[in-house]
Amino acid sequence: MVFCTSLIFAQANNKNEVPANVQAAFTAKYPNAQVKDWEAVNEQFTAKAKEAGHKYFATFDKNGNWVNTVTKYNWPGHLSPPVKEAFKKSEYSGWHIYAINIVESPAGQVYQVMVDDANHKINANHQELFTVNHTIEFKQDGNQVKQNIIN
């Protein structure tokens, strides 16, 4: 049974299993990208790709329609000026930014800012104690649209 599950998963990740229309849509949107891998989940296909030194995940539906693209960064330098300003004015301004996702979709662009309270006390097993993690979402204009606790 484990073998069958592994075989099915491997087939879903095989680039040859990605429909031609999805591959064509990806190439049209990102003509200079280098695709490392494809993953298929719920009739959506996500390409793990790299272009101009940036890694991202571009998702398309089975009909070749672009769903979204997520680009991950580890520093706040990629925040737009309105988002930087909104973050500085938020209740999380003193928190540590440890990751940023820029999510582009047909509906627009959203910045997901992952923060922790910078409480890095550890116990004898080197496990963090009392650390709180949040994801805060901002629209490109700096309006905060959502926040979630990650823990």
Tab-separated table of C-alpha atoms in Angstrom:
chain	number	residue	atom	x	y	z
A	1	MET	CA	0.000	0.000	0.000
A	2	VAL	CA	2.850	2.384	0.773
A	3	PHE	CA	4.325	1.581	-2.636
A	4	CYS	CA	1.048	2.476	-4.391
A	5	THR	CA	0.782	5.778	-2.529
A	6	SER	CA	4.390	6.622	-3.369
A	7	LEU	CA	3.827	5.732	-7.000
A	8	ILE	CA	0.738	7.948	-7.237
A	9	PHE	CA	2.582	10.847	-5.572
A	10	ALA	CA	5.559	10.416	-7.885
A	11	GLN	CA	3.277	10.471	-10.917
A	12	ALA	CA	1.628	13.677	-9.723
A	13	ASN	CA	5.046	15.308	-9.482
A	14	ASN	CA	6.193	14.121	-12.891
A	15	LYS	CA	6.468	17.030	-15.314
A	16	ASN	CA	5.063	14.765	-18.036
A	17	GLU	CA	1.790	14.565	-16.079
A	18	VAL	CA	1.243	18.325	-16.269
A	19	PRO	CA	-1.226	19.082	-19.080
A	20	ALA	CA	0.263	20.774	-22.133
A	21	ASN	CA	-2.112	23.739	-21.777
A	22	VAL	CA	-0.866	24.336	-18.219
A	23	GLN	CA	2.769	24.168	-19.312
A	24	ALA	CA	2.013	26.549	-22.205
A	25	ALA	CA	0.248	29.004	-19.878
A	26	PHE	CA	3.207	28.922	-17.497
A	27	THR	CA	5.691	29.520	-20.321
A	28	ALA	CA	3.604	32.399	-21.681
A	29	LYS	CA	3.477	34.086	-18.262
A	30	TYR	CA	7.076	33.318	-17.267
A	31	PRO	CA	9.076	32.902	-20.504
A	32	ASN	CA	12.493	33.158	-18.803
A	33	ALA	CA	11.759	30.899	-15.839
A	34	GLN	CA	13.553	27.682	-15.031
A	35	VAL	CA	11.143	25.082	-13.622
A	36	LYS	CA	12.622	22.847	-10.962
A	37	ASP	CA	9.530	20.743	-10.266
A	38	TRP	CA	5.770	20.501	-10.683
A	39	GLU	CA	3.251	19.422	-8.053
A	40	ALA	CA	-0.370	18.511	-8.698
A	41	VAL	CA	-2.978	18.935	-5.952
A	42	ASN	CA	-6.764	19.117	-6.365
A	43	GLU	CA	-6.623	19.680	-10.133
A	44	GLN	CA	-4.199	22.567	-9.707
A	45	PHE	CA	-0.602	22.498	-10.852
A	46	THR	CA	2.159	24.389	-9.080
A	47	ALA	CA	5.538	25.010	-10.653
A	48	LYS	CA	8.493	25.562	-8.365
A	49	ALA	CA	10.534	27.932	-10.492
A	50	LYS	CA	13.387	30.403	-10.500
A	51	GLU	CA	13.877	33.551	-12.551
A	52	ALA	CA	16.429	36.343	-12.164
A	53	GLY	CA	17.614	34.821	-8.890
A	54	HIS	CA	14.146	34.721	-7.310
A	55	LYS	CA	12.387	31.490	-6.392
A	56	TYR	CA	8.618	31.320	-6.597
A	57	PHE	CA	5.651	28.986	-6.822
A	58	ALA	CA	3.214	29.614	-9.693
A	59	THR	CA	-0.144	27.817	-9.612
A	60	PHE	CA	-2.475	27.183	-12.546
A	61	ASP	CA	-5.781	25.336	-12.733
A	62	LYS	CA	-6.326	22.343	-15.034
A	63	ASN	CA	-7.562	24.675	-17.806
A	64	GLY	CA	-4.333	26.682	-17.791
A	65	ASN	CA	-5.769	29.659	-15.913
A	66	TRP	CA	-3.291	31.363	-13.617
A	67	VAL	CA	-4.384	31.096	-9.957
A	68	ASN	CA	-1.518	32.803	-8.114
A	69	THR	CA	2.209	33.155	-7.693
A	70	VAL	CA	3.924	33.137	-4.305
A	71	THR	CA	7.424	34.551	-3.960
A	72	LYS	CA	9.162	33.974	-0.624
A	73	TYR	CA	11.687	36.317	0.963
A	74	ASN	CA	13.537	36.294	4.287
A	75	TRP	CA	14.021	40.026	4.771
A	76	PRO	CA	11.710	43.067	4.867
A	77	GLY	CA	13.475	44.891	2.031
A	78	HIS	CA	10.908	43.520	-0.430
A	79	LEU	CA	7.943	45.190	1.252
A	80	SER	CA	6.382	48.042	-0.693
A	81	PRO	CA	6.789	51.468	0.993
A	82	PRO	CA	3.078	51.611	2.002
A	83	VAL	CA	3.304	48.123	3.563
A	84	LYS	CA	6.533	49.020	5.408
A	85	GLU	CA	4.855	52.131	6.808
A	86	ALA	CA	1.699	50.225	7.795
A	87	PHE	CA	3.794	47.553	9.523
A	88	LYS	CA	5.719	50.221	11.473
A	89	LYS	CA	2.396	51.626	12.699
A	90	SER	CA	0.907	48.221	13.546
A	91	GLU	CA	0.848	46.546	16.944
A	92	TYR	CA	3.566	44.209	15.588
A	93	SER	CA	6.139	46.910	14.808
A	94	GLY	CA	8.488	45.641	17.531
A	95	TRP	CA	8.190	42.023	16.446
A	96	HIS	CA	10.783	40.135	14.406
A	97	ILE	CA	9.981	39.613	10.699
A	98	TYR	CA	11.257	36.165	9.770
A	99	ALA	CA	9.620	35.640	6.358
A	100	ILE	CA	7.610	37.448	3.726
A	101	ASN	CA	5.415	35.983	1.004
A	102	ILE	CA	4.330	38.189	-1.852
A	103	VAL	CA	1.182	36.608	-3.271
A	104	GLU	CA	0.123	37.788	-6.710
A	105	SER	CA	-3.235	36.730	-8.145
A	106	PRO	CA	-5.799	38.047	-10.617
A	107	ALA	CA	-7.371	39.854	-7.623
A	108	GLY	CA	-4.157	41.775	-6.902
A	109	GLN	CA	-1.091	41.564	-4.730
A	110	VAL	CA	-0.979	40.698	-1.025
A	111	TYR	CA	1.995	40.768	1.324
A	112	GLN	CA	2.033	38.051	3.995
A	113	VAL	CA	4.406	39.111	6.758
A	114	MET	CA	5.385	36.344	9.188
A	115	VAL	CA	6.465	37.675	12.575
A	116	ASP	CA	7.358	36.341	15.994
A	117	ASP	CA	7.557	38.108	19.321
A	118	ALA	CA	11.357	37.617	19.397
A	119	ASN	CA	11.122	35.718	22.685
A	120	HIS	CA	13.914	33.242	22.059
A	121	LYS	CA	14.291	31.758	25.516
A	122	ILE	CA	15.021	28.066	25.212
A	123	ASN	CA	14.740	25.151	27.604
A	124	ALA	CA	17.288	22.409	28.282
A	125	ASN	CA	16.220	20.612	25.086
A	126	HIS	CA	16.852	23.741	22.977
A	127	GLN	CA	13.136	24.229	22.354
A	128	GLU	CA	11.782	27.756	22.208
A	129	LEU	CA	9.465	28.740	25.016
A	130	PHE	CA	6.685	31.302	24.880
A	131	THR	CA	7.284	32.313	21.263
A	132	VAL	CA	4.201	33.563	19.454
A	133	ASN	CA	4.049	33.592	15.642
A	134	HIS	CA	1.595	35.520	13.471
A	135	THR	CA	0.961	36.043	9.782
A	136	ILE	CA	-0.235	39.536	8.945
A	137	GLU	CA	-1.609	40.247	5.466
A	138	PHE	CA	-1.447	43.650	3.838
A	139	LYS	CA	-2.728	44.810	0.483
A	140	GLN	CA	-0.180	46.582	-1.695
A	141	ASP	CA	-1.499	49.965	-0.527
A	142	GLY	CA	-0.708	49.104	3.111
A	143	ASN	CA	-4.211	48.235	4.301
A	144	GLN	CA	-4.094	45.316	6.731
A	145	VAL	CA	-6.612	42.691	5.648
A	146	LYS	CA	-5.996	39.722	7.921
A	147	GLN	CA	-3.935	38.310	10.758
A	148	ASN	CA	-3.576	34.721	11.913
A	149	ILE	CA	-1.796	33.029	14.778
A	150	ILE	CA	0.495	30.368	13.316
A	151	ASN	CA	1.272	28.265	16.404
